[in-house]
Coordinates of C-alpha atoms and ligand atoms in Angstrom, one line a residue:
M1 CA 9.5 -8.8 -19.7
E2 CA 5.8 -9.7 -19.6
K3 CA 2.8 -7.8 -20.7
F4 CA -1.0 -8.0 -20.4
V5 CA -3.1 -8.2 -23.6
V6 CA -6.7 -7.2 -22.8
T7 CA -9.7 -7.2 -25.1
G8 CA -12.2 -4.6 -23.9
E9 CA -15.9 -4.0 -23.7
V10 CA -16.6 -7.0 -21.5
Q11 CA -19.0 -6.4 -18.5
L12 CA -17.5 -8.0 -15.4
C13 CA -19.8 -10.1 -13.4
G14 CA -19.3 -12.4 -10.4
K15 CA -17.7 -12.7 -7.0
I16 CA -14.1 -12.5 -5.9
R17 CA -12.4 -12.7 -2.5
V18 CA -9.5 -10.4 -1.7
G19 CA -6.6 -11.6 0.5
G20 CA -4.4 -10.1 3.1
A21 CA -3.2 -6.5 2.7
K22 CA 0.4 -5.8 1.4
N23 CA 0.5 -2.6 3.4
A24 CA -0.4 -4.4 6.6
A25 CA 1.9 -7.5 6.0
L26 CA 5.1 -5.4 5.3
P27 CA 5.2 -3.6 8.7
I28 CA 4.0 -6.7 10.6
M29 CA 6.8 -8.8 9.0
A30 CA 9.3 -6.1 10.1
A31 CA 7.8 -6.1 13.6
T32 CA 8.6 -9.8 14.0
L33 CA 12.2 -8.7 14.3
L34 CA 11.4 -7.0 17.6
C35 CA 11.8 -10.3 19.5
S36 CA 13.5 -13.7 19.3
G37 CA 11.2 -16.6 18.4
V38 CA 8.9 -18.0 15.7
S39 CA 6.1 -15.8 14.5
V40 CA 3.3 -17.3 12.3
I41 CA 1.6 -14.8 10.0
H42 CA -1.5 -15.9 8.0
D43 CA -3.0 -14.6 4.7
V44 CA 0.2 -13.1 3.5
P45 CA -0.4 -12.2 -0.2
Y46 CA 1.8 -13.7 -3.0
L47 CA 3.4 -10.4 -4.1
S48 CA 6.8 -9.4 -5.2
D49 CA 7.1 -6.7 -2.5
I50 CA 6.5 -9.4 0.1
K51 CA 9.2 -11.6 -1.5
A52 CA 11.6 -8.6 -1.4
M53 CA 10.9 -8.0 2.3
Q54 CA 11.5 -11.8 2.9
G55 CA 14.9 -11.5 1.1
I56 CA 16.0 -8.5 3.2
M57 CA 14.9 -10.1 6.5
T58 CA 16.7 -13.4 5.6
L59 CA 19.9 -11.4 4.9
L60 CA 19.6 -9.9 8.4
G61 CA 19.5 -13.5 9.8
A62 CA 15.8 -14.3 10.0
E63 CA 14.7 -17.7 8.8
I64 CA 11.5 -17.5 6.8
K65 CA 9.4 -20.4 5.4
R66 CA 6.2 -19.9 3.3
E67 CA 3.5 -22.6 3.7
G68 CA 0.7 -21.5 1.4
R69 CA -0.6 -18.1 2.5
T70 CA 1.3 -18.5 5.9
L71 CA 4.8 -17.2 6.6
I72 CA 6.7 -18.8 9.5
I73 CA 9.4 -16.3 10.6
D74 CA 12.1 -17.3 13.1
S75 CA 13.9 -14.1 14.2
S76 CA 16.1 -15.8 16.8
N77 CA 19.3 -15.6 14.8
V78 CA 18.9 -12.0 13.5
H79 CA 22.4 -10.7 13.8
R80 CA 22.8 -8.0 11.2
V81 CA 21.4 -4.5 11.5
E82 CA 22.5 -3.2 8.1
V83 CA 20.2 -3.2 5.1
P84 CA 22.3 -3.3 1.9
E85 CA 21.8 -0.4 -0.5
Q86 CA 20.7 -2.5 -3.5
L87 CA 17.9 -4.1 -1.5
M88 CA 16.9 -0.7 -0.1
R89 CA 16.6 0.6 -3.6
E90 CA 14.6 -2.4 -4.7
M91 CA 11.9 -1.7 -2.2
R92 CA 11.5 1.5 -0.1
A93 CA 9.2 -0.3 2.4
S94 CA 12.4 -1.7 3.9
V95 CA 12.5 1.6 5.7
F96 CA 10.0 -0.2 8.1
L97 CA 13.0 -2.2 9.4
M98 CA 14.4 0.9 11.1
G99 CA 12.0 0.9 14.0
P100 CA 12.3 -2.8 14.9
L101 CA 16.1 -3.0 14.5
L102 CA 16.5 0.2 16.6
G103 CA 14.0 -1.1 19.1
R104 CA 15.7 -4.5 19.6
F105 CA 19.4 -3.8 18.9
H106 CA 19.5 0.0 19.5
K107 CA 21.4 0.2 16.1
V108 CA 20.5 0.2 12.5
R109 CA 22.2 1.2 9.2
L110 CA 20.5 1.6 5.9
S111 CA 21.0 3.5 2.7
Y112 CA 18.6 6.3 1.9
P113 CA 15.5 4.6 0.3
G114 CA 15.3 5.8 -3.3
G115 CA 12.3 7.8 -4.3
C116 CA 10.0 6.1 -6.8
A117 CA 7.8 6.9 -9.6
I118 CA 5.2 8.8 -7.5
G119 CA 7.5 11.1 -5.6
H120 CA 10.8 11.7 -3.9
R121 CA 9.4 10.2 -0.7
P122 CA 11.6 11.7 2.0
I123 CA 11.9 10.0 5.5
D124 CA 12.5 13.1 7.5
L125 CA 9.4 12.4 9.7
H126 CA 10.7 8.9 10.4
L127 CA 14.1 10.2 11.5
K128 CA 12.6 13.1 13.6
A129 CA 10.4 10.6 15.4
L130 CA 13.3 8.2 16.2
E131 CA 15.4 11.1 17.4
K132 CA 12.7 12.2 19.8
I133 CA 12.9 8.9 21.6
G134 CA 16.7 9.0 21.9
A135 CA 18.2 7.8 18.6
R136 CA 21.4 9.6 17.4
I137 CA 21.1 9.8 13.6
K138 CA 24.1 10.3 11.3
E139 CA 23.5 10.7 7.5
K140 CA 26.4 10.7 5.2
F141 CA 27.6 9.1 2.0
G142 CA 23.9 8.2 1.3
F143 CA 23.7 6.0 4.4
I144 CA 21.8 6.6 7.6
D145 CA 23.3 5.3 10.9
A146 CA 21.0 5.4 13.9
E147 CA 21.9 4.2 17.3
A148 CA 20.9 4.8 20.9
D149 CA 22.3 4.0 24.4
S150 CA 18.7 3.6 25.4
L151 CA 15.3 4.6 24.0
I152 CA 13.2 6.8 26.2
G153 CA 9.5 7.4 25.7
S154 CA 8.6 11.0 24.5
E155 CA 5.9 13.0 22.8
I156 CA 6.2 12.8 19.0
Y157 CA 4.4 15.3 16.7
L158 CA 4.2 14.3 13.0
D159 CA 4.0 17.3 10.7
F160 CA 2.1 15.1 8.3
P161 CA 0.1 11.9 9.3
S162 CA 2.7 9.7 7.5
V163 CA 1.8 6.0 7.5
G164 CA 5.4 4.8 7.5
A165 CA 6.6 7.3 10.1
T166 CA 3.7 6.4 12.4
E167 CA 4.5 2.7 12.0
N168 CA 8.3 3.1 12.5
A169 CA 7.7 5.3 15.6
I170 CA 5.4 2.6 17.1
M171 CA 7.8 -0.2 16.5
A172 CA 10.8 1.8 17.9
A173 CA 8.8 2.8 21.0
V174 CA 7.3 -0.5 22.1
L175 CA 10.5 -1.5 24.0
A176 CA 11.5 2.0 25.1
K177 CA 11.5 3.1 28.7
G178 CA 8.3 5.0 29.6
V179 CA 5.4 6.3 27.5
T180 CA 5.5 7.6 24.0
I181 CA 2.6 9.6 22.5
I182 CA 2.4 10.1 18.8
C183 CA 0.3 13.1 17.9
N184 CA -1.1 13.7 14.4
A185 CA -0.6 10.0 13.7
A186 CA -1.9 8.3 10.5
R187 CA -5.2 6.6 10.9
E188 CA -5.0 3.9 8.2
P189 CA -6.5 0.4 9.1
E190 CA -3.1 -1.1 8.5
I191 CA -1.8 0.8 11.6
F192 CA -4.6 -0.7 13.7
D193 CA -3.6 -4.1 12.5
L194 CA 0.0 -3.4 13.5
Q195 CA -1.2 -2.4 17.0
T196 CA -3.2 -5.6 17.3
F197 CA -0.2 -7.7 16.3
L198 CA 2.2 -5.9 18.7
N199 CA -0.3 -6.1 21.6
K200 CA -0.6 -9.8 21.1
M201 CA 3.3 -9.9 21.4
G202 CA 2.9 -8.1 24.8
A203 CA 3.2 -4.5 23.8
K204 CA 0.9 -1.9 25.4
I205 CA -0.4 0.3 22.6
T206 CA -3.7 2.2 22.4
G207 CA -5.2 4.7 20.0
A208 CA -4.3 3.3 16.6
G209 CA -7.0 4.4 14.1
S210 CA -7.2 7.8 15.8
D211 CA -4.7 10.7 15.5
T212 CA -3.2 10.1 18.9
I213 CA -1.4 6.8 19.7
R214 CA 0.0 5.9 23.2
I215 CA 2.7 3.4 23.6
E216 CA 3.8 2.3 27.1
G217 CA 7.2 0.7 26.8
V218 CA 7.6 -2.9 28.0
E219 CA 10.6 -5.1 28.9
R220 CA 10.2 -7.8 26.3
L221 CA 7.9 -9.2 23.6
V222 CA 7.2 -12.7 22.5
A223 CA 6.6 -14.2 19.1
V224 CA 2.9 -14.9 18.2
E225 CA 0.4 -15.9 15.5
H226 CA -1.6 -13.4 13.5
T227 CA -3.8 -13.1 10.5
I228 CA -3.4 -10.0 8.2
I229 CA -6.4 -7.8 7.6
C230 CA -7.9 -7.8 4.1
D231 CA -6.5 -5.6 1.3
R232 CA -8.8 -2.5 0.9
I233 CA -6.9 -1.2 -2.1
Q234 CA -7.2 -4.4 -4.1
A235 CA -10.8 -4.6 -3.0
G236 CA -11.4 -1.0 -4.2
T237 CA -9.7 -1.7 -7.5
Y238 CA -12.1 -4.6 -8.2
L239 CA -15.1 -2.5 -7.3
I240 CA -13.9 0.1 -9.7
A241 CA -13.4 -2.6 -12.3
G242 CA -17.0 -3.6 -11.9
A243 CA -18.2 0.0 -12.3
I244 CA -16.0 0.9 -15.3
T245 CA -17.3 -2.1 -17.2
R246 CA -20.9 -1.4 -16.2
G247 CA -21.0 -4.9 -14.7
D248 CA -22.1 -6.5 -11.4
V249 CA -19.3 -7.5 -9.1
V250 CA -19.2 -8.7 -5.5
V251 CA -16.0 -8.3 -3.5
E252 CA -15.9 -10.6 -0.5
N253 CA -13.7 -10.8 2.7
I254 CA -13.6 -7.0 3.0
V255 CA -14.4 -4.7 5.9
P256 CA -16.8 -2.1 4.3
E257 CA -15.9 0.7 6.7
Y258 CA -12.4 0.6 5.3
L259 CA -13.9 1.9 2.0
V260 CA -16.5 4.5 3.1
S261 CA -15.0 7.2 1.0
V262 CA -14.7 5.0 -2.1
I263 CA -18.3 3.8 -1.7
D264 CA -19.5 7.4 -1.5
K265 CA -17.7 8.4 -4.7
L266 CA -18.9 5.3 -6.6
E267 CA -22.5 6.1 -5.6
G268 CA -21.9 9.7 -6.7
I269 CA -20.7 8.4 -10.1
G270 CA -24.0 6.5 -10.4
S271 CA -23.1 3.0 -9.2
V272 CA -25.6 1.0 -7.1
I273 CA -23.7 -0.2 -4.0
Q274 CA -24.9 -3.0 -1.7
V275 CA -22.9 -3.3 1.6
G276 CA -23.0 -6.5 3.6
E277 CA -21.1 -7.5 6.8
N278 CA -18.0 -8.7 4.8
F279 CA -18.8 -7.9 1.2
I280 CA -19.6 -5.0 -1.1
R281 CA -21.5 -5.3 -4.4
V282 CA -21.3 -2.8 -7.2
R283 CA -23.7 -2.5 -10.1
S284 CA -23.2 0.3 -12.6
K285 CA -25.2 1.3 -15.7
E286 CA -24.1 4.9 -16.1
L287 CA -21.1 7.0 -15.2
R288 CA -21.4 10.6 -14.0
G289 CA -18.4 12.9 -13.4
V290 CA -17.5 13.7 -9.7
D291 CA -14.7 15.7 -8.0
I292 CA -12.3 13.8 -5.7
K293 CA -9.5 14.9 -3.4
T294 CA -7.2 12.3 -2.0
L295 CA -6.6 12.6 1.8
P296 CA -5.1 10.6 4.7
H297 CA -7.5 7.9 5.9
P298 CA -10.5 8.0 6.3
G299 CA -10.4 10.3 3.3
F300 CA -10.2 9.0 -0.3
P301 CA -7.1 6.8 -0.5
T302 CA -4.3 8.0 -2.8
D303 CA -3.7 4.4 -3.8
L304 CA -7.1 4.3 -5.6
Q305 CA -6.7 7.7 -7.3
A306 CA -5.3 6.2 -10.5
P307 CA -7.9 3.5 -10.8
I308 CA -10.9 5.9 -10.2
L309 CA -9.3 8.4 -12.7
S310 CA -9.5 5.7 -15.3
L311 CA -13.2 5.3 -14.6
L312 CA -13.8 9.1 -14.8
T313 CA -12.3 9.3 -18.3
M314 CA -15.6 7.8 -19.5
A315 CA -18.0 9.5 -17.1
K316 CA -20.4 12.2 -18.3
G317 CA -19.3 15.7 -17.8
T318 CA -16.1 17.0 -16.2
S319 CA -14.4 15.6 -13.1
I320 CA -11.6 17.2 -11.0
I321 CA -9.1 15.0 -9.1
T322 CA -6.7 16.6 -6.6
E323 CA -3.8 14.4 -5.4
T324 CA -2.8 15.9 -2.0
I325 CA -0.6 13.0 -0.8
F326 CA 2.1 12.5 -3.4
E327 CA 3.6 15.1 -5.7
N328 CA 4.0 13.1 -8.8
R329 CA 1.1 10.6 -9.0
F330 CA -0.4 11.3 -12.4
K331 CA 1.9 9.2 -14.6
H332 CA -1.1 7.2 -15.8
V333 CA -2.5 10.3 -17.4
D334 CA -0.2 10.3 -20.4
E335 CA -0.9 6.6 -21.0
L336 CA -4.7 7.1 -20.7
M337 CA -4.5 10.0 -23.2
R338 CA -3.0 7.6 -25.7
M339 CA -6.3 5.7 -25.3
G340 CA -8.3 8.8 -26.2
A341 CA -8.9 10.2 -22.7
Q342 CA -9.2 14.0 -22.4
I343 CA -7.2 15.1 -19.3
K344 CA -5.4 18.3 -18.3
V345 CA -3.0 18.2 -15.4
E346 CA -2.2 21.4 -13.5
G347 CA 0.2 20.6 -10.6
R348 CA -1.6 18.3 -8.3
T349 CA -4.9 18.6 -10.0
A350 CA -6.2 16.6 -13.0
I351 CA -9.2 18.0 -15.0
I352 CA -10.9 15.1 -16.8
R353 CA -13.5 15.7 -19.6
G354 CA -15.5 12.5 -20.1
V355 CA -15.4 10.8 -23.5
P356 CA -17.9 8.1 -24.6
K357 CA -15.3 5.4 -25.0
L358 CA -11.5 4.9 -24.8
T359 CA -9.8 2.9 -27.6
G360 CA -7.2 0.2 -27.1
T361 CA -3.6 0.7 -27.9
K362 CA -0.1 -0.1 -26.5
V363 CA 0.6 1.5 -23.1
T364 CA 3.2 1.1 -20.4
A365 CA 2.6 0.8 -16.7
P366 CA 4.6 3.6 -15.0
D367 CA 4.1 2.4 -11.4
L368 CA 2.0 -0.1 -9.3
R369 CA -1.4 1.7 -9.0
A370 CA -1.1 3.4 -12.4
G371 CA -0.6 0.0 -13.9
G372 CA -3.7 -1.3 -12.2
A373 CA -5.6 1.8 -13.6
L374 CA -4.4 1.0 -17.2
V375 CA -5.8 -2.5 -16.9
L376 CA -9.2 -1.1 -15.7
A377 CA -9.2 1.3 -18.7
A378 CA -8.4 -1.5 -21.1
L379 CA -11.2 -3.6 -19.7
A380 CA -13.7 -1.0 -20.8
A381 CA -11.9 0.3 -24.0
E382 CA -12.9 -0.6 -27.5
G383 CA -10.6 -3.1 -29.1
T384 CA -7.4 -4.5 -27.7
T385 CA -4.8 -3.0 -25.3
E386 CA -1.3 -4.2 -24.6
I387 CA 0.1 -3.1 -21.2
E388 CA 3.9 -3.4 -20.9
Q389 CA 6.1 -3.4 -17.7
I390 CA 3.5 -5.3 -15.7
Y391 CA 6.1 -6.2 -13.1
H392 CA 5.0 -3.0 -11.4
I393 CA 1.5 -4.4 -11.1
D394 CA 2.8 -7.7 -9.6
R395 CA 4.1 -5.7 -6.7
G396 CA 0.6 -5.1 -5.3
Y397 CA -2.1 -7.0 -7.2
E398 CA -2.2 -10.7 -6.3
N399 CA -3.1 -13.0 -9.2
F400 CA -4.5 -10.0 -11.0
E401 CA -5.4 -11.5 -14.3
E402 CA -6.8 -14.7 -12.7
H403 CA -9.1 -12.6 -10.5
L404 CA -10.3 -10.6 -13.5
Q405 CA -10.7 -13.7 -15.7
S406 CA -12.9 -15.2 -13.0
L407 CA -15.2 -12.1 -13.5
G408 CA -15.3 -12.6 -17.3
A409 CA -12.4 -10.4 -18.4
H410 CA -10.5 -11.2 -21.5
I411 CA -6.9 -10.7 -20.2
I412 CA -3.8 -12.8 -20.8
R413 CA -0.2 -12.5 -19.6
L414 CA 2.4 -12.9 -22.4
N415 CA 6.1 -12.5 -22.7
S416 CA 6.7 -9.3 -24.6
Ligands
LIG501 C1 2.3 4.1 2.6 O1 3.4 4.7 2.1 C2 1.9 3.0 1.6 N1 2.9 2.0 1.5 C3 1.6 3.7 0.3 O2 1.1 2.7 -0.6 C4 0.5 4.7 0.5 O3 0.3 5.4 -0.8 C5 0.9 5.7 1.5 O4 1.2 5.1 2.8 C6 -0.2 6.8 1.8 O5 -1.4 6.1 2.2 C7 3.0 1.1 2.5 O6 2.3 1.1 3.4 C8 4.1 0.1 2.2 P1 3.4 8.3 3.8 P2 4.3 5.7 3.0 O7 4.6 8.3 4.7 O8 4.3 5.3 4.4 C9 5.4 12.5 2.8 C10 1.1 1.4 -2.6 O9 0.7 1.7 -3.7 N2 6.4 12.1 3.8 O10 2.1 8.3 4.4 O11 5.6 5.9 2.3 C11 5.5 11.6 1.5 O12 6.5 12.1 0.6 C12 1.9 2.4 -1.8 O13 0.7 0.3 -2.0 C13 7.4 13.0 4.1 O14 7.4 14.2 3.6 O15 3.4 7.0 2.8 C14 4.2 11.7 0.9 O16 4.1 12.8 0.2 C15 2.3 3.6 -2.5 N3 8.3 12.7 5.0 C16 3.3 11.7 2.2 O17 4.1 12.1 3.2 C17 8.4 11.5 5.6 O18 9.2 11.2 6.5 C18 2.6 10.4 2.5 O19 3.6 9.5 2.7 C19 7.4 10.5 5.2 C20 6.4 10.8 4.3

């Protein structure tokens, strides 16, 4: 097992460039299964979740080659429609395979995706959406079997603007007969990227980025080339790293409007933010407490709740964070309290009383974003912090320590 060892109290300064977004790449990789042919996807990040998706797709019969940041995916020989249980458990994003396999083969079998550290993460909205366009769903012995004689466009209402359910519904509907309308759809930028990719393949989708998406079914799709949009969550994490260390950081290759809510909160905390066409600069000398509520996009992203909570542990005054998206996403709190943070969690709300400084100690990353948050806290803390179980962090932060080192951080990866 590996760990990070971080020596704190170093102001981060400099520029970094973020790469393609994990949460855009995963559904787009799955979408390549909707047709036979060779798709070329650029700026695919080097992350363990991407590797896991590659493994599952290869098992289904896809042939995938990585050339630098480009994946070449040949889905001509995809012949299996069953995702094995072990691989489903390894990465719940394999649930994105349901839509494409149902769309192309009218059949898919997968085991119930396990919950994870941040919640039990049901897929009822995914299943309800697929049933609405004609899938017959059978759930027993922990497996889900979905099949359809044909898929017919319909109106789908999502009780919650679920990102995954929106993406699965789009991918199942692109080859259906007739028009599908998704109401109360998620509005995340990664869904717009999926729409762009599928329309290049010949789909007829409009409305992604709004709460109503229209998909007119087509006969067939063709394999195409595409470049993944930038990773707004990695970008936001580095901006918060600049603020928590009271440094001066420029994050490049980012679309600023993806982070309007994060920029607003950083300014409220006291950071000076400069926004360019494809970069954001953060300078921060003081930290003031603010209240934050996570919401579906364009609200404050739940994936940056843990990182900004780390920052607020050392902000003047009291801050209140309400996590409205996941029911169990405060696992970083116990670890931050070991570093001297003053936090009280009541259900989905964390009350944070700012302290002048955290102090380094041994902590354990409980999940991907909480792990990132602990690294940020360590960068600002007095003394040295060891962070165990950093495999969680490698799922979603590409070359994390190298990026931070390039900004001046004292962080190394060791075998623990
Ligand atoms: C996507 O997960 C992201 N993952 C998550 O990022 C992100 O936190 C989340 O969207 C919210 O933005 C990927 O894109 C691979 P949801 P997803 O369906 O699709 C409930 C990261 O750190 N729900 O929008 O699983 C669910 O329990 C990850 O990169 C149902 O009740 O999120 C949760 O409370 C973590 N029934 C809420 O909706 C369903 O059928 C939001 O989930 C589906 C979801």
